Amino acid sequence: TLESFEVLNNMIVGYHLSPEQKRLWRWRPEGPASRLQCTLSVDGVLEMALLWRAFAHVVKRHEILRTSFPSLPGMTLPLQSVKDEPEFEQTEIDLSNCTATESKHVIAELYRYESRREFDYARGRLMSVVLLTVSPVQHRLHINVSSLCADVRSLENIVREIGHVYHALSRSEVPCSPAPVQY
């Protein structure tokens, strides 16, 4: 059974792809050109639980980050199906006890792995986040997201918004409300 989207009488409940998503899907849904990646340096003490809450808040706020792309047999293009709850793959890697050479090796392997990672379009989870702790006050945050869900500008906005939400949560403030316009 297909768990991440609703099937009613052999129909998927969802939305058609945008023209750009159609082009990306037909071009090559798997491969290095179908993803956006960025790595951020985060200096200072980082509250990891707040970071993951900030990510979950931003993913919940934006439907496209909770979207899967299922299709039934015979369909040439999938539909977009929005999940209710945020899902993204999060990983923490502690490199604080590694030598500089070992850290560089692990980071290089991570980048290679993330550049080849296959997204499960039918089930969703089209974003992965890896937090590398280099020292207690030095971190690298690697974000990998499908091009069907974000472009460079929206990735910049996501990063900025995660910072704002993290800051609000750290001050026990209520983060921003749901996005008024969805992609």
Tab-separated table of N, CA, C and O in Angstrom, residues 65-116:
chain	number	residue	atom	x	y	z
A	65	LEU	N	7.553	21.642	1.255
A	65	LEU	CA	8.547	20.848	1.967
A	65	LEU	C	7.938	19.610	2.608
A	65	LEU	O	8.654	18.797	3.183
A	66	ARG	N	6.603	19.473	2.522
A	66	ARG	CA	5.897	18.293	3.029
A	66	ARG	C	5.225	17.528	1.888
A	66	ARG	O	4.318	16.749	2.091
A	67	THR	N	5.694	17.763	0.675
A	67	THR	CA	5.044	17.215	-0.503
A	67	THR	C	5.733	15.947	-0.977
A	67	THR	O	6.955	15.850	-0.972
A	68	SER	N	4.905	14.980	-1.383
A	68	SER	CA	5.422	13.786	-2.064
A	68	SER	C	4.931	13.847	-3.505
A	68	SER	O	4.050	14.650	-3.842
A	69	PHE	N	5.489	13.013	-4.354
A	69	PHE	CA	5.168	13.025	-5.774
A	69	PHE	C	4.802	11.613	-6.227
A	69	PHE	O	5.546	10.960	-6.960
A	70	PRO	N	3.635	11.124	-5.796
A	70	PRO	CA	3.218	9.762	-6.140
A	70	PRO	C	2.588	9.686	-7.534
A	70	PRO	O	2.117	10.683	-8.077
A	71	SER	N	2.596	8.490	-8.068
A	71	SER	CA	1.892	8.231	-9.327
A	71	SER	C	1.382	6.802	-9.304
A	71	SER	O	1.940	5.941	-8.629
A	72	LEU	N	0.319	6.588	-10.019
A	72	LEU	CA	-0.245	5.252	-10.175
A	72	LEU	C	0.283	4.658	-11.469
A	72	LEU	O	0.752	5.386	-12.353
A	73	PRO	N	0.222	3.337	-11.633
A	73	PRO	CA	0.680	2.729	-12.880
A	73	PRO	C	0.013	3.392	-14.090
A	73	PRO	O	-1.186	3.667	-14.084
A	74	GLY	N	0.821	3.697	-15.084
A	74	GLY	CA	0.314	4.304	-16.307
A	74	GLY	C	0.433	5.817	-16.330
A	74	GLY	O	0.294	6.430	-17.387
A	75	MET	N	0.693	6.423	-15.201
A	75	MET	CA	0.850	7.884	-15.169
A	75	MET	C	2.266	8.232	-15.617
A	75	MET	O	3.231	7.634	-15.161
A	76	THR	N	2.392	9.211	-16.506
A	76	THR	CA	3.715	9.629	-16.961
A	76	THR	C	4.303	10.705	-16.050
A	76	THR	O	5.513	10.846	-15.971
A	77	LEU	N	3.434	11.462	-15.399
A	77	LEU	CA	3.874	12.480	-14.449
A	77	LEU	C	3.181	12.237	-13.118
A	77	LEU	O	2.000	11.895	-13.083
A	78	PRO	N	3.883	12.435	-12.029
A	78	PRO	CA	3.255	12.273	-10.719
A	78	PRO	C	2.380	13.480	-10.388
A	78	PRO	O	2.363	14.475	-11.116
A	79	LEU	N	1.685	13.384	-9.288
A	79	LEU	CA	0.955	14.510	-8.726
A	79	LEU	C	1.662	14.946	-7.453
A	79	LEU	O	2.468	14.204	-6.891
A	80	GLN	N	1.342	16.126	-6.984
A	80	GLN	CA	1.856	16.593	-5.698
A	80	GLN	C	0.819	16.267	-4.631
A	80	GLN	O	-0.341	16.606	-4.773
A	81	SER	N	1.248	15.624	-3.587
A	81	SER	CA	0.374	15.297	-2.474
A	81	SER	C	1.019	15.834	-1.198
A	81	SER	O	2.145	15.470	-0.871
A	82	VAL	N	0.310	16.708	-0.500
A	82	VAL	CA	0.870	17.378	0.678
A	82	VAL	C	0.539	16.594	1.935
A	82	VAL	O	-0.624	16.269	2.190
A	83	LYS	N	1.569	16.298	2.715
A	83	LYS	CA	1.395	15.607	3.993
A	83	LYS	C	1.027	16.625	5.069
A	83	LYS	O	1.376	17.798	4.975
A	84	ASP	N	0.370	16.147	6.111
A	84	ASP	CA	0.002	17.026	7.218
A	84	ASP	C	1.182	17.330	8.128
A	84	ASP	O	1.333	18.432	8.622
A	85	GLU	N	2.008	16.346	8.375
A	85	GLU	CA	3.098	16.492	9.341
A	85	GLU	C	4.450	16.612	8.643
A	85	GLU	O	4.686	15.989	7.618
A	86	PRO	N	5.354	17.394	9.234
A	86	PRO	CA	6.679	17.556	8.632
A	86	PRO	C	7.519	16.287	8.768
A	86	PRO	O	7.499	15.631	9.804
A	87	GLU	N	8.207	15.945	7.698
A	87	GLU	CA	9.148	14.827	7.706
A	87	GLU	C	10.376	15.233	6.921
A	87	GLU	O	10.272	15.680	5.790
A	88	PHE	N	11.515	15.108	7.545
A	88	PHE	CA	12.778	15.302	6.844
A	88	PHE	C	13.797	14.451	7.571
A	88	PHE	O	13.641	14.131	8.746
A	89	GLU	N	14.792	14.048	6.843
A	89	GLU	CA	15.821	13.202	7.449
A	89	GLU	C	16.834	14.087	8.157
A	89	GLU	O	17.392	15.000	7.562
A	90	GLN	N	17.039	13.840	9.436
A	90	GLN	CA	18.005	14.618	10.213
A	90	GLN	C	19.060	13.689	10.793
A	90	GLN	O	18.766	12.615	11.281
A	91	THR	N	20.297	14.121	10.687
A	91	THR	CA	21.431	13.338	11.163
A	91	THR	C	22.372	14.259	11.921
A	91	THR	O	22.600	15.396	11.502
A	92	GLU	N	22.904	13.750	13.009
A	92	GLU	CA	23.920	14.477	13.769
A	92	GLU	C	25.208	13.656	13.751
A	92	GLU	O	25.180	12.464	14.030
A	93	ILE	N	26.311	14.313	13.407
A	93	ILE	CA	27.618	13.657	13.395
A	93	ILE	C	28.560	14.488	14.248
A	93	ILE	O	28.781	15.671	13.981
A	94	ASP	N	29.109	13.872	15.277
A	94	ASP	CA	30.025	14.559	16.183
A	94	ASP	C	31.462	14.279	15.751
A	94	ASP	O	31.933	13.144	15.803
A	95	LEU	N	32.133	15.317	15.295
A	95	LEU	CA	33.528	15.198	14.851
A	95	LEU	C	34.496	15.826	15.846
A	95	LEU	O	35.687	15.955	15.569
A	96	SER	N	33.979	16.195	17.014
A	96	SER	CA	34.807	16.943	17.972
A	96	SER	C	35.987	16.134	18.505
A	96	SER	O	36.970	16.715	18.958
A	97	ASN	N	35.926	14.807	18.434
A	97	ASN	CA	37.045	13.973	18.894
A	97	ASN	C	37.928	13.484	17.746
A	97	ASN	O	38.817	12.668	17.962
A	98	CYS	N	37.672	13.981	16.552
A	98	CYS	CA	38.451	13.557	15.378
A	98	CYS	C	39.589	14.537	15.114
A	98	CYS	O	39.511	15.711	15.456
A	99	THR	N	40.609	14.029	14.455
A	99	THR	CA	41.688	14.909	14.004
A	99	THR	C	41.177	15.710	12.815
A	99	THR	O	40.141	15.387	12.224
A	100	ALA	N	41.897	16.740	12.439
A	100	ALA	CA	41.502	17.560	11.290
A	100	ALA	C	41.437	16.718	10.021
A	100	ALA	O	40.517	16.861	9.205
A	101	THR	N	42.379	15.798	9.859
A	101	THR	CA	42.391	14.922	8.681
A	101	THR	C	41.181	14.004	8.677
A	101	THR	O	40.526	13.826	7.637
A	102	GLU	N	40.866	13.415	9.827
A	102	GLU	CA	39.693	12.539	9.916
A	102	GLU	C	38.412	13.323	9.638
A	102	GLU	O	37.527	12.838	8.913
A	103	SER	N	38.309	14.529	10.166
A	103	SER	CA	37.130	15.369	9.933
A	103	SER	C	36.961	15.670	8.452
A	103	SER	O	35.858	15.558	7.911
A	104	LYS	N	38.057	16.048	7.791
A	104	LYS	CA	37.991	16.345	6.355
A	104	LYS	C	37.524	15.129	5.569
A	104	LYS	O	36.731	15.242	4.632
A	105	HIS	N	38.008	13.944	5.951
A	105	HIS	CA	37.608	12.712	5.279
A	105	HIS	C	36.109	12.440	5.467
A	105	HIS	O	35.411	12.120	4.506
A	106	VAL	N	35.639	12.561	6.692
A	106	VAL	CA	34.210	12.327	6.974
A	106	VAL	C	33.348	13.324	6.215
A	106	VAL	O	32.328	12.955	5.616
A	107	ILE	N	33.734	14.588	6.211
A	107	ILE	CA	32.963	15.622	5.515
A	107	ILE	C	32.953	15.363	4.012
A	107	ILE	O	31.918	15.468	3.360
A	108	ALA	N	34.084	14.979	3.446
A	108	ALA	CA	34.143	14.664	2.010
A	108	ALA	C	33.234	13.482	1.679
A	108	ALA	O	32.521	13.499	0.665
A	109	GLU	N	33.250	12.455	2.522
A	109	GLU	CA	32.370	11.295	2.314
A	109	GLU	C	30.898	11.695	2.411
A	109	GLU	O	30.073	11.232	1.637
A	110	LEU	N	30.583	12.542	3.362
A	110	LEU	CA	29.212	13.028	3.509
A	110	LEU	C	28.763	13.745	2.245
A	110	LEU	O	27.674	13.490	1.725
A	111	TYR	N	29.596	14.634	1.721
A	111	TYR	CA	29.237	15.365	0.504
A	111	TYR	C	29.037	14.419	-0.680
A	111	TYR	O	28.110	14.587	-1.468
A	112	ARG	N	29.902	13.429	-0.791
A	112	ARG	CA	29.734	12.442	-1.875
A	112	ARG	C	28.422	11.687	-1.709
A	112	ARG	O	27.676	11.496	-2.667
A	113	TYR	N	28.146	11.241	-0.495
A	113	TYR	CA	26.907	10.498	-0.231
A	113	TYR	C	25.679	11.360	-0.531
A	113	TYR	O	24.750	10.922	-1.213
A	114	GLU	N	25.673	12.587	-0.038
A	114	GLU	CA	24.512	13.459	-0.228
A	114	GLU	C	24.307	13.817	-1.699
A	114	GLU	O	23.183	13.984	-2.138
A	115	SER	N	25.376	13.926	-2.468
A	115	SER	CA	25.231	14.261	-3.894
A	115	SER	C	24.674	13.093	-4.702
A	115	SER	O	24.179	13.286	-5.807
A	116	ARG	N	24.737	11.867	-4.144
A	116	ARG	CA	24.196	10.685	-4.836
A	116	ARG	C	22.915	10.163	-4.192
A	116	ARG	O	22.322	9.215	-4.692
